[in-house]
Amino acid sequence: MRIIILGPPGAGKGTQAKVVADSLGIAHIASGDLLRDHQERGTKLGSMARSYMQQGLLVPDDVIIGMIEERLHSSDAQRGYVLDGFPRTLEQARALDKTMEKEGQRIDLAVNIRVSEKELIRRLGGRLVCRRCQRPYHEVSSPPRKRGVCDECGGELYQREDDTSEAVRRRIQVYAKQTAPLIQYYYERGGLVEIDGEGSIDEVRDSLLKTMPKAGV
Ligand code: AP5
């Protein structure tokens, strides 16, 4: 099963992609997490990506496409995966299609999570992320059991550099211009499902899991 989760910054892609991946026993591949991991490790790719990310801009397509293609070939992705944050431009979507075609594979389902701008700003303003396992929390809607500590791995929680109000505004604009056209792209290819992402985390999870039979899961 190969699934793409689409949606604006703060829609809950990371939160829900993890649930879907765990329930289907497939890999969760998040482009933003991979880039932040490169930064933590101080790689050349990480330091190049950092200036784009801090400003809320997209990292160049060729860099991202190479990084994701490498990840798709790792052993844990062979049973399937949930892609979160990739593709994000038409060029990335076409590159993904080309790679999959070469390997006789296809995307089974693309899910678009819809959330209003007001709610996106509220969510990103209160988000905390685990430095170790990248699990997202929210100060109000999904706080950790112990302040500042990840429930799952005990890692330290921090606020992302691109969750400042200026970067969030820019990310929402970039999404509208460069990523929203992918909704039409996947709609035209068939296999696109749209869900309302404004409910609670559990409500959105239930709507998302209900879309799975439509894709033959
Ligand atoms: P990335 O890390 O992918 O960020 P994003 O797309 O902006 O998405 P977010 O991670 O901010 O939000 P999310 O939808 O995952 O929401 P979450 O589940 O965390 O990318 C960061 C940067 O990397 C980009 O700006 C770009 O520079 C670069 N990049 C990455 N991929 C790239 C690509 N393909 N091409 C080029 N550049 C790329 O939830 C948000 C908050 O809301 C959390 O606090 C959560 O607890 C809370 N929440 C979630 N669901 C609910 C709910 N239903 N109700 C209430 N609260 C909720």
Coordinates of C-alpha atoms and ligand atoms in Angstrom, one line a residue, residues 8-15 31-32 35-36 52-53 57-59 64 84-86 88 92 119 122-124 127 136-138 141-142 160 162 171 197 199-201 204, ligand 1:
P8 CA -1.3 22.6 4.2
P9 CA 1.3 23.2 6.9
G10 CA -0.3 22.2 10.2
A11 CA -3.2 20.2 8.7
G12 CA -2.1 17.2 10.7
K13 CA -0.2 15.3 8.0
G14 CA 2.5 14.1 10.4
T15 CA 0.1 13.3 13.2
S31 CA 10.3 14.8 3.9
G32 CA 10.5 17.5 6.6
L35 CA 15.6 17.2 6.3
R36 CA 15.6 18.0 10.0
Y52 CA 15.1 27.6 2.9
M53 CA 13.3 26.0 5.8
L57 CA 10.4 28.3 1.4
L58 CA 10.6 25.0 -0.4
V59 CA 14.0 23.2 -0.7
I64 CA 14.3 16.6 -2.3
D84 CA 4.0 13.0 4.3
G85 CA 5.2 16.3 2.9
F86 CA 6.2 14.8 -0.5
R88 CA 5.0 19.2 -2.8
Q92 CA 8.1 16.3 -7.6
E119 CA -7.0 26.7 12.6
R122 CA -3.6 28.1 16.0
R123 CA -2.1 24.6 15.6
L124 CA 1.4 25.7 14.5
R127 CA 3.1 22.9 18.3
P136 CA 4.2 16.3 17.2
Y137 CA 2.3 17.5 20.2
H138 CA 0.2 20.6 20.9
S141 CA -5.0 19.9 21.9
S142 CA -2.5 17.1 22.5
R160 CA 10.4 24.3 15.4
D162 CA 9.8 27.6 11.1
R171 CA 4.6 28.5 4.4
G197 CA -9.3 17.9 9.1
G199 CA -12.3 17.7 14.0
S200 CA -10.3 16.3 16.9
I201 CA -7.2 14.2 16.2
V204 CA -9.8 12.9 11.8
Ligands
AP5_1 P1 7.3 19.8 6.9 O1 8.0 19.3 8.1 O2 6.7 18.8 5.9 O3 6.2 20.8 7.3 P2 4.7 21.2 6.8 O4 4.2 20.6 5.5 O5 4.7 22.7 6.8 O6 3.8 20.5 7.7 P3 3.9 20.5 9.2 O7 4.9 19.5 9.7 O8 4.1 21.9 9.7 O9 2.4 20.1 9.6 P4 1.6 18.8 9.6 O10 0.5 18.9 8.5 O11 2.5 17.6 9.5 O12 0.9 18.9 11.0 P5 1.2 18.1 12.4 O13 0.7 16.7 12.3 O14 2.6 18.4 12.8 O15 8.2 20.7 6.0 C1 9.0 21.7 6.6 C2 9.9 22.4 5.6 O16 10.8 21.5 5.0 C3 9.1 23.1 4.4 O17 8.7 24.4 4.7 C4 10.2 23.1 3.3 O18 11.2 24.1 3.6 C5 10.9 21.8 3.6 N1 10.3 20.6 2.8 C6 9.7 19.5 3.3 N2 9.3 18.7 2.3 C7 9.6 19.4 1.2 C8 9.4 19.1 -0.2 N3 8.8 17.9 -0.5 N4 9.9 19.9 -1.1 C9 10.5 21.1 -0.8 N5 10.8 21.4 0.5 C10 10.3 20.6 1.5 O19 0.2 19.0 13.3 C11 0.4 20.3 13.6 C12 0.0 20.7 15.0 O20 -1.4 20.5 15.1 C13 0.6 19.7 16.1 O21 0.8 20.5 17.2 C14 -0.5 18.7 16.3 O22 -0.5 18.1 17.6 C15 -1.8 19.5 16.1 N6 -2.9 18.8 15.5 C16 -2.8 17.9 14.5 N7 -4.1 17.4 14.2 C17 -4.9 18.1 15.0 C18 -6.3 18.1 15.2 N8 -7.1 17.3 14.4 N9 -6.9 18.9 16.1 C19 -6.1 19.7 16.9 N10 -4.8 19.8 16.8 C20 -4.2 19.0 15.9

